[in-house]
Amino acid sequence: MEEAFSLAYSSELMHNFLQSDILAPEGKFQALQTADGSSLLFSVGTDGAFYVTREVPQTRAGWVRSDASSALLARAFPGKTTRCSDFAAAQHAAGQIHLAMVATDEHDDHLCLSLANSGTDTSWADAPSWTVFAFDDPSHQLSRLKIVNVFLSEASDREYIVVDVLRDPAGSPKLVFRYYIDPAKPGGYAWHPHDLAIDLDATAYASCLGRKSGQQLDGLYTAGQIGGRSQLIYQPLYNPYATTAPPASRFTLPGGRIAESIAACRRTDNTSDLYIASGGTLYYLAASKQQDGAVAVRLFDNQLLSGVRDLFAATTSGGVVVWGLNASNQVFYTTCTGTNPVAGPWSVPVPIVTGAEQISPYLDRANDANTFFCHTGANKLRKMVKSPDTTMWTSRDITLEPPQTTTPARGVSTYTTRVRVNDADGNGVAGVPVTVQASNVAGVYINYLYYTVGPRPVQATTDSDGCITVVEPVETLVGSRLTVTAGSAQLDINPMDKAFKKAAGLDSADTLTAAVITEPDGTTRPFVPAGSDKTDLDAVAEATGALGDAYDGFTTLTASAPRPARPAKHRGRPGHQRRIVVRRRADRRRPARHRPVPAVPGALGAGLDLGFVDTGDLINYLEHEVADEIQVFVDEVTGVYNLVAKIRGQVFQCVLEHLETVVASIAHVFEMIVTFIEDVIKFLQFLFEWDDIARTKDVLHNLIKTCLTYQAGQVDVLRTELDQRIVAAEQVIADWAGHSDWAALGDTAGSSPTAMSGSGPDQSAPGSMLQYHYQNNAQNTTQLGPDPAIAGPGPITAIAEALEREGDTLYAAIDRLVDLGSRLASTPLDQILTELVAILGETVLESSRVVLDASLELISGTVRLALDILDTPVHIPVVSDVLNYFGIPDFSSLDIICWISAIPATLLYKIATQRAPFPDDAQTAYLISTTDWEQLIGRSPQPMLRASAVMTTMPTWQQAMHFVGHFSSGVLTMVASAYAMVETELPDDETNDLARLTTILSAAGAGGTGMAGYVANLIVPVAAIRDENVRYIGVAITGVRQVTKTAGVVLKKKYPWAGPPWNGRQIGFGTLRIRDWRGLMASIDVVNGMVALFPSAWHFKELSEAPDSNERAMAIFDEVSTITAILARIAYAVRVNLPDQYRVSDRVCLGTMVAGNTATGSLQIVEAPMAFF
């Protein structure tokens, strides 16, 4: 039976960060695709190497670049300075990829071929199998071999290879001599001459492989000039029936016009239609009409077709698409959806990119999407994709792995969406397969891995929190609607919704002038420039209102389905139009993003649908060209909304038939009064209000540090006092043994910890941003300062002997506790408590006391200075860049832990209460600055500690402290859990930085036994333990745990286990074998935990005798989370100390770690908002 899931999400337009290296434009490039639709980009680098750059889904950067030539050149041409000067690439209909490379040395060029490479497994790209074909034509001798062009065909029947060389490299004009290459070497040679029927100037011609009807093999279409005369021919590569040259077919254009560029469009039968651009006109020769003397047919005129220097064509599922790059550096395309290109109709082309230098297009086979790579005027190499459903264009960089982990991350605008998969109890479920579909074909990052999403589903897996985080970089307001599916649960998400509704709210001149942009440092500036004309503002406001109506008229379906518009709200007489005109004033022109280009004339030519253009094309045109006027109008009978734009004197019109087009349109309306689209995005994106977050972080940081410092100073006192208290408690346990009546706890007694933990608030996408980056980059943390100077550990003999002597007794209890932990999901609380009482006998407590006394002796000389490790500056990739963006230059391990929890805690608290948890007032200033722990907890004139608190009557700052402390504890427990699972698989040596991170996170989190929850419980105790002796043990044992774990971090770094004082010694601990510092400190933590279980269990006895109340419920949740945290800690210690032969137990420990930490974190998060009830 399929497990039942539910889905919850949060999505925002927000500033986010990506760490990668962006591939810069190179000399020449060509794009193909793999069997699954991933891109392959072939290029010549500025270093003279031939590169293959592969789009690799589910990797961090998304692209991998391989040097495919240097190894060959070094091997094949030793002692020569050889580089790649040119290449060609083609793809067989079955998917195989053929490559040709021209290697150039000081004297000659050399032809290298790599044929029949897999289009599915592209691992060959790291080291292609090349064959060098030396020039071997026995009938022609060349003084130097200079290759001017190489052609590879895409025919399905065989591979055709053509090479053009210079007849005489020293002569003038430089005429072309053509060869057909046969790798099989019939007659003993590969280079077979292919006489041209015309003289061809090597500096002024274009050729492409193809095949006219009635031919058995490919030929070459060639357009060029010699002596100023235009020539256009087709000639088969060779004569299959004779040794003479095959006859050529000569073509002409009407009026003797000169062909500027040509493209062959291969059909399924291997024949090719020919498209020709000349002087603003597109011409056509069908494969069946290419007889000698044929005259090309005119299709249509358009100024974009003037001076075309590159032309491409391909068949689509319903027609043909033709791409071009003209002399004005504009990229355009046009499509014919009919079966007869002469009859049309052809779409109206508009510039998709301006300032382009090169393009390489194809039709994406994964999503049937119009795709091209482009070297843009901004000196970037971009991949442009047109989404077939929404018609919107998306653009993305080619991103590679950064050269080093410290490479700064780039700040980018994104739609960031966090989706959580919950089980029946409301808990996040890790490792669940999730499918994602999108309305646009776009490059996104899901859980830090790159995917191309679109109508075709992709699959990701939930992280340790049961979440997927989808980050879509955007440069406009348009994002992709998502459909997320897990099991039978499905969720449709519109990430644009909040941003658009905020934009649509600017529906009056007053709201426009009142709007402000807030910078990261908190400063503000007007959204609309001062002095804006009210008439202009009124027009923009009316247009935004109309677009808001259009937006509301869309019905949310699945991400991959079109969204038809509903009838408009306002109805009038048939054909009546509500029209809003927004004009750009001359003094409000924004700077052009690329250099100016010639205007596109208004006269469109025959065969075109006058005035109407593809919606996505017009919107993309508006991204890089200035509109003089924008109109939004709606036919109030049909409810159809239209966008009209006047650009460089020409009027374009399109229908807003998709939600994405409405979102894009509102941005362009704002651009009529706002200079930069970046300002529109900045105004609409999520506002963190960082000052509020910073105060929360500072409070949390100071209270944790102050508490730790105090506890470190009490170690010597605790050695005596805690020892005596535990002795006294042994008698209490003797009197308490056998207690099993927990019914008075109410309904919670019959619920398992897992079932109790699923009702807490989930984090938002902005709230989890820093945690998301930390979880994916903390393994590359770099410490920026020296370790604190500390003394060596205390006597090691005492702790070793204590563990070995008490090991059997303690391990018997540990084994039972691990078994109990493995049943957390199914065992009700009353049974857990009954088993705990049975396990925690006098003997266990006595043995634990002995080990604890020895452990305190071990760390007593180091603990004070060891705390300095928490304030040592560190650098964490991406995380450092996020904090730098908000004005935080340096931070420590303790800082980042507090930042991770302060962000979501502050945001959720403000949602719940409409106020910041710690306002900018005197009370907050005191909490941030005090270093006197005794004063803080009430041993001074400022009493803050009571035996018990009533949440409804306590001051708001104490409610905030309760919420922030417990929520932080929950978040940090979840983060630590994710790392602990990985860290335990690694050896405990200098390469395992995760062990240090896990230790510090665990010390800060881990339920009520972690610093965040511990501090909250001390400052704001709720239904606290009434027995003074037991309460002391609970408070003291937790304090001992924090300082012991912190000291262990430093001792491990300063005194490696292999050296003195341990010298690689193994310590027996029951069945376990302690072999390193990690194992030792984990074992001490286990013993600490077993002592801590006693006050928790005792507290339940007191709570069962207390009346039902919200305070009692909070205390129950807190103590359950303490128990689950300790069970997870015990499982961790067993796992890192378990002998290799006990693998079954290892899996049980791993399951207990996951279950225990998940329950702990969730229970703390559930407890946090109970302060408001």
Coordinates of N, CA and C in Angstrom, one line a residue, residues 690-830:
W690 N 16.3 42.9 8.4 CA 17.5 42.3 9.0 C 17.8 42.8 10.5
D691 N 17.4 44.0 10.8 CA 17.7 44.5 12.1 C 17.0 43.7 13.2
D692 N 15.8 43.3 12.9 CA 15.0 42.4 13.8 C 15.7 41.1 14.0
I693 N 16.2 40.5 12.9 CA 16.9 39.2 13.0 C 18.2 39.4 13.7
A694 N 18.9 40.4 13.5 CA 20.2 40.6 14.1 C 20.0 40.7 15.7
R695 N 19.0 41.4 16.1 CA 18.8 41.4 17.6 C 18.5 40.1 18.2
T696 N 17.7 39.3 17.5 CA 17.4 37.9 18.0 C 18.7 37.1 18.0
K697 N 19.5 37.2 17.0 CA 20.8 36.5 17.0 C 21.7 37.0 18.1
D698 N 21.7 38.3 18.4 CA 22.6 38.8 19.4 C 22.2 38.3 20.8
V699 N 20.9 38.3 21.0 CA 20.3 37.8 22.3 C 20.7 36.4 22.5
L700 N 20.5 35.6 21.5 CA 20.7 34.1 21.6 C 22.2 33.9 21.8
H701 N 23.1 34.6 21.0 CA 24.5 34.4 21.1 C 25.0 34.8 22.5
N702 N 24.6 35.9 23.0 CA 25.1 36.3 24.3 C 24.6 35.4 25.4
L703 N 23.4 35.0 25.4 CA 22.9 34.2 26.5 C 23.6 32.8 26.5
I704 N 23.8 32.2 25.3 CA 24.4 30.9 25.2 C 25.9 31.1 25.7
K705 N 26.6 32.1 25.2 CA 28.0 32.3 25.6 C 28.1 32.6 27.1
T706 N 27.2 33.4 27.6 CA 27.3 33.7 29.1 C 27.0 32.5 29.9
C707 N 26.1 31.7 29.5 CA 25.7 30.5 30.2 C 26.9 29.5 30.2
L708 N 27.5 29.3 29.0 CA 28.6 28.4 28.9 C 29.8 28.8 29.7
T709 N 30.1 30.1 29.7 CA 31.2 30.6 30.5 C 30.9 30.4 32.0
Y710 N 29.7 30.6 32.4 CA 29.4 30.3 33.8 C 29.6 28.9 34.1
Q711 N 29.0 28.0 33.3 CA 29.1 26.6 33.5 C 30.6 26.1 33.6
A712 N 31.4 26.7 32.7 CA 32.8 26.3 32.7 C 33.5 26.6 34.0
G713 N 33.1 27.8 34.5 CA 33.7 28.2 35.8 C 33.2 27.4 37.0
Q714 N 32.2 26.6 36.8 CA 31.6 25.8 37.9 C 32.1 24.3 37.8
V715 N 33.0 24.0 36.9 CA 33.3 22.5 36.8 C 33.9 22.0 38.1
D716 N 34.8 22.7 38.7 CA 35.3 22.1 40.0 C 34.3 22.0 41.0
V717 N 33.4 23.0 41.1 CA 32.3 22.9 42.1 C 31.4 21.7 41.8
L718 N 31.1 21.6 40.5 CA 30.2 20.5 40.1 C 30.7 19.1 40.4
R719 N 32.0 19.0 40.3 CA 32.6 17.6 40.5 C 32.2 17.1 41.9
T720 N 32.2 18.0 42.9 CA 31.8 17.6 44.2 C 30.3 17.6 44.4
E721 N 29.7 18.7 44.0 CA 28.3 18.9 44.3 C 27.4 17.9 43.5
L722 N 27.7 17.7 42.2 CA 26.9 16.7 41.4 C 27.1 15.3 42.0
D723 N 28.3 15.0 42.4 CA 28.6 13.7 42.9 C 27.7 13.4 44.1
Q724 N 27.6 14.4 45.0 CA 26.8 14.2 46.2 C 25.3 14.1 45.9
R725 N 24.9 14.9 44.9 CA 23.5 14.9 44.6 C 23.0 13.6 44.0
I726 N 23.9 13.0 43.1 CA 23.6 11.7 42.5 C 23.5 10.6 43.6
V727 N 24.4 10.7 44.6 CA 24.3 9.7 45.7 C 23.0 9.8 46.4
A728 N 22.5 11.0 46.6 CA 21.2 11.2 47.3 C 20.1 10.7 46.4
A729 N 20.3 10.9 45.1 CA 19.2 10.5 44.2 C 19.0 9.0 44.1
E730 N 20.1 8.3 44.4 CA 20.0 6.8 44.3 C 19.0 6.2 45.2
Q731 N 18.8 6.9 46.4 CA 17.8 6.4 47.3 C 16.4 6.7 46.8
V732 N 16.2 7.9 46.1 CA 14.9 8.2 45.5 C 14.6 7.2 44.4
I733 N 15.6 6.7 43.7 CA 15.3 5.7 42.6 C 14.9 4.4 43.3
A734 N 15.5 4.1 44.4 CA 15.1 2.8 45.1 C 13.7 2.9 45.5
D735 N 13.2 4.0 46.0 CA 11.8 4.1 46.4 C 10.8 4.2 45.3
W736 N 11.4 4.6 44.1 CA 10.5 4.9 42.9 C 10.4 3.6 42.0
A737 N 11.3 2.7 42.1 CA 11.4 1.6 41.2 C 10.0 0.9 41.1
G738 N 9.7 0.5 39.8 CA 8.5 -0.2 39.5 C 7.3 0.7 39.2
H739 N 7.5 2.1 39.2 CA 6.4 3.0 38.9 C 6.0 2.8 37.4
S740 N 4.7 2.6 37.2 CA 4.2 2.3 35.8 C 2.9 2.9 35.5
D741 N 2.3 3.7 36.4 CA 1.0 4.3 36.2 C 1.2 5.8 35.6
W742 N 1.0 5.9 34.3 CA 1.2 7.2 33.7 C -0.1 7.7 33.1
A743 N -1.2 7.1 33.4 CA -2.5 7.5 32.8 C -2.9 8.9 33.0
A744 N -2.4 9.4 34.2 CA -2.8 10.8 34.5 C -2.1 11.8 33.6
L745 N -1.2 11.4 32.8 CA -0.6 12.3 31.8 C -1.6 12.7 30.7
G746 N -2.7 12.0 30.7 CA -3.7 12.3 29.6 C -3.5 11.6 28.3
D747 N -4.0 12.2 27.3 CA -3.9 11.6 25.9 C -2.5 11.4 25.5
T748 N -1.6 12.2 25.9 CA -0.2 12.1 25.4 C 0.4 10.8 25.9
A749 N -0.1 10.2 27.0 CA 0.5 8.9 27.5 C 0.3 7.8 26.5
G750 N -0.7 7.9 25.7 CA -0.9 6.8 24.7 C -0.4 7.2 23.3
S751 N 0.3 8.3 23.2 CA 0.9 8.7 21.9 C 2.4 8.4 21.8
S752 N 2.9 8.0 20.7 CA 4.3 7.9 20.5 C 4.9 9.2 20.3
P753 N 6.3 9.4 20.6 CA 6.9 10.6 20.4 C 6.8 11.1 18.9
T754 N 6.8 10.2 18.0 CA 6.7 10.6 16.6 C 5.3 11.2 16.3
A755 N 4.3 10.6 16.9 CA 2.9 11.1 16.7 C 2.8 12.4 17.3
M756 N 3.5 12.7 18.4 CA 3.3 14.0 19.1 C 4.0 15.1 18.4
S757 N 5.0 14.8 17.5 CA 5.9 15.8 17.0 C 5.5 16.4 15.7
G758 N 4.3 16.1 15.2 CA 4.0 16.6 13.8 C 3.2 17.8 13.6
S759 N 3.0 18.6 14.7 CA 2.0 19.7 14.5 C 2.7 21.1 14.7
G760 N 4.0 21.1 14.5 CA 4.7 22.4 14.7 C 4.7 23.2 13.4
P761 N 5.0 24.5 13.5 CA 5.1 25.3 12.3 C 6.4 25.0 11.5
D762 N 6.2 25.0 10.2 CA 7.3 24.7 9.3 C 8.0 26.0 8.9
Q763 N 9.2 25.8 8.5 CA 10.0 27.0 8.1 C 9.5 27.5 6.7
S764 N 9.7 28.8 6.5 CA 9.4 29.4 5.2 C 10.7 29.3 4.3
A765 N 10.5 29.6 3.1 CA 11.6 29.6 2.1 C 12.7 30.6 2.5
P766 N 12.3 31.8 2.9 CA 13.3 32.8 3.4 C 13.9 32.4 4.7
G767 N 13.1 31.8 5.6 CA 13.6 31.5 6.9 C 14.6 30.4 6.9
S768 N 14.5 29.5 5.9 CA 15.4 28.3 5.8 C 16.6 28.6 4.9
M769 N 16.7 29.8 4.4 CA 17.8 30.1 3.4 C 19.2 29.8 3.9
L770 N 19.5 30.4 5.1 CA 20.8 30.2 5.6 C 21.1 28.8 6.0
Q771 N 20.1 28.1 6.6 CA 20.2 26.7 6.9 C 20.5 25.9 5.7
Y772 N 19.8 26.2 4.7 CA 19.9 25.4 3.4 C 21.3 25.5 2.9
H773 N 21.9 26.7 2.9 CA 23.3 26.9 2.4 C 24.3 26.3 3.4
Y774 N 24.0 26.4 4.6 CA 24.9 25.8 5.6 C 25.0 24.3 5.5
Q775 N 23.8 23.7 5.4 CA 23.8 22.2 5.3 C 24.5 21.7 4.0
N776 N 24.6 22.5 3.0 CA 25.3 22.1 1.8 C 26.7 22.6 1.6
N777 N 27.2 23.3 2.6 CA 28.6 23.9 2.4 C 29.4 23.8 3.7
A778 N 28.8 23.4 4.8 CA 29.6 23.5 6.1 C 30.7 22.5 6.1
Q779 N 30.7 21.5 5.2 CA 31.8 20.5 5.2 C 33.1 21.2 4.6
N780 N 32.9 22.4 4.0 CA 34.1 23.1 3.5 C 34.4 24.3 4.4
T781 N 34.1 24.3 5.6 CA 34.4 25.4 6.5 C 35.9 25.5 6.7
T782 N 36.4 26.8 6.7 CA 37.8 27.1 6.9 C 37.9 27.9 8.2
Q783 N 38.7 27.5 9.1 CA 39.0 28.3 10.3 C 39.9 29.5 10.0
L784 N 39.6 30.7 10.3 CA 40.4 31.9 9.9 C 41.4 32.3 11.0
G785 N 41.2 31.8 12.2 CA 42.1 32.2 13.2 C 42.7 30.9 13.9
P786 N 43.7 31.1 14.7 CA 44.4 30.0 15.4 C 43.4 29.4 16.4
D787 N 43.7 28.1 16.8 CA 43.0 27.5 17.9 C 43.4 28.1 19.2
P788 N 42.4 28.1 20.1 CA 42.8 28.7 21.4 C 43.9 27.9 22.1
A789 N 44.8 28.7 22.8 CA 45.9 28.0 23.5 C 45.3 27.4 24.8
I790 N 45.4 26.1 24.9 CA 44.9 25.4 26.1 C 45.9 24.4 26.6
A791 N 45.7 24.0 27.9 CA 46.6 23.0 28.5 C 46.1 21.7 28.0
G792 N 47.0 20.7 28.2 CA 46.6 19.3 27.8 C 45.5 18.7 28.7
P793 N 45.0 17.6 28.3 CA 44.0 16.9 29.0 C 44.5 16.5 30.4
G794 N 43.5 16.3 31.3 CA 43.9 15.9 32.6 C 44.3 14.4 32.6
P795 N 44.5 13.8 33.7 CA 45.0 12.4 33.8 C 44.1 11.5 33.0
I796 N 44.6 10.7 32.1 CA 43.8 9.8 31.2 C 43.5 8.5 31.9
T797 N 44.3 8.1 32.8 CA 44.1 6.8 33.4 C 42.8 6.7 34.1
A798 N 42.3 7.7 34.8 CA 41.1 7.6 35.5 C 39.9 7.4 34.6
I799 N 39.8 8.1 33.5 CA 38.7 8.0 32.6 C 38.7 6.6 31.9
A800 N 39.9 6.2 31.5 CA 40.0 4.9 30.8 C 39.6 3.8 31.8
E801 N 40.1 3.8 33.0 CA 39.8 2.8 34.0 C 38.3 2.8 34.3
A802 N 37.8 4.0 34.5 CA 36.3 4.1 34.8 C 35.5 3.5 33.8
L803 N 35.8 3.8 32.5 CA 35.0 3.2 31.4 C 35.1 1.7 31.3
E804 N 36.3 1.2 31.5 CA 36.5 -0.2 31.4 C 35.9 -1.0 32.6
R805 N 36.0 -0.3 33.8 CA 35.5 -1.0 35.0 C 33.9 -1.0 35.0
E806 N 33.3 0.1 34.6 CA 31.9 0.2 34.6 C 31.2 -0.2 33.3
G807 N 32.0 -0.5 32.3 CA 31.5 -0.7 31.0 C 30.4 -1.8 30.9
D808 N 30.6 -2.9 31.5 CA 29.7 -4.0 31.4 C 28.3 -3.6 31.9
T809 N 28.3 -2.9 33.1 CA 27.1 -2.5 33.7 C 26.4 -1.5 32.8
L810 N 27.1 -0.5 32.4 CA 26.5 0.6 31.6 C 26.1 0.1 30.2
Y811 N 26.9 -0.8 29.6 CA 26.5 -1.2 28.3 C 25.2 -2.1 28.3
A812 N 25.0 -2.8 29.4 CA 23.7 -3.5 29.5 C 22.5 -2.6 29.4
A813 N 22.7 -1.4 30.1 CA 21.6 -0.4 30.0 C 21.6 0.2 28.6
I814 N 22.8 0.5 28.0 CA 22.9 1.1 26.7 C 22.2 0.2 25.7
D815 N 22.4 -1.1 25.7 CA 21.8 -2.0 24.8 C 20.3 -1.9 24.8
R816 N 19.7 -1.8 26.0 CA 18.3 -1.8 26.2 C 17.7 -0.4 25.7
L817 N 18.5 0.6 25.9 CA 18.1 2.0 25.5 C 18.1 2.1 24.0
V818 N 19.1 1.5 23.3 CA 19.1 1.5 21.8 C 17.9 0.8 21.3
D819 N 17.6 -0.4 21.9 CA 16.4 -1.1 21.5 C 15.1 -0.2 21.7
L820 N 15.0 0.5 22.8 CA 13.9 1.3 23.0 C 13.8 2.4 22.0
G821 N 15.0 3.0 21.7 CA 15.1 4.1 20.7 C 14.6 3.6 19.3
S822 N 14.9 2.4 19.0 CA 14.5 1.8 17.7 C 13.0 1.7 17.5
R823 N 12.2 1.9 18.6 CA 10.8 1.7 18.6 C 10.1 3.0 18.9
L824 N 10.7 4.1 18.7 CA 10.1 5.4 19.0 C 8.9 5.7 18.2
A825 N 8.8 5.2 17.0 CA 7.7 5.6 16.1 C 6.4 4.8 16.5
S826 N 6.6 3.7 17.2 CA 5.5 2.8 17.5 C 5.2 2.6 19.0
T827 N 6.0 3.1 19.9 CA 5.9 2.9 21.3 C 5.2 4.1 22.0
P828 N 4.1 3.9 22.7 CA 3.5 5.1 23.3 C 4.3 5.5 24.5
L829 N 4.1 6.8 24.9 CA 4.9 7.4 25.9 C 4.8 6.7 27.2
D830 N 3.7 6.2 27.6 CA 3.6 5.5 28.9 C 4.5 4.2 29.0

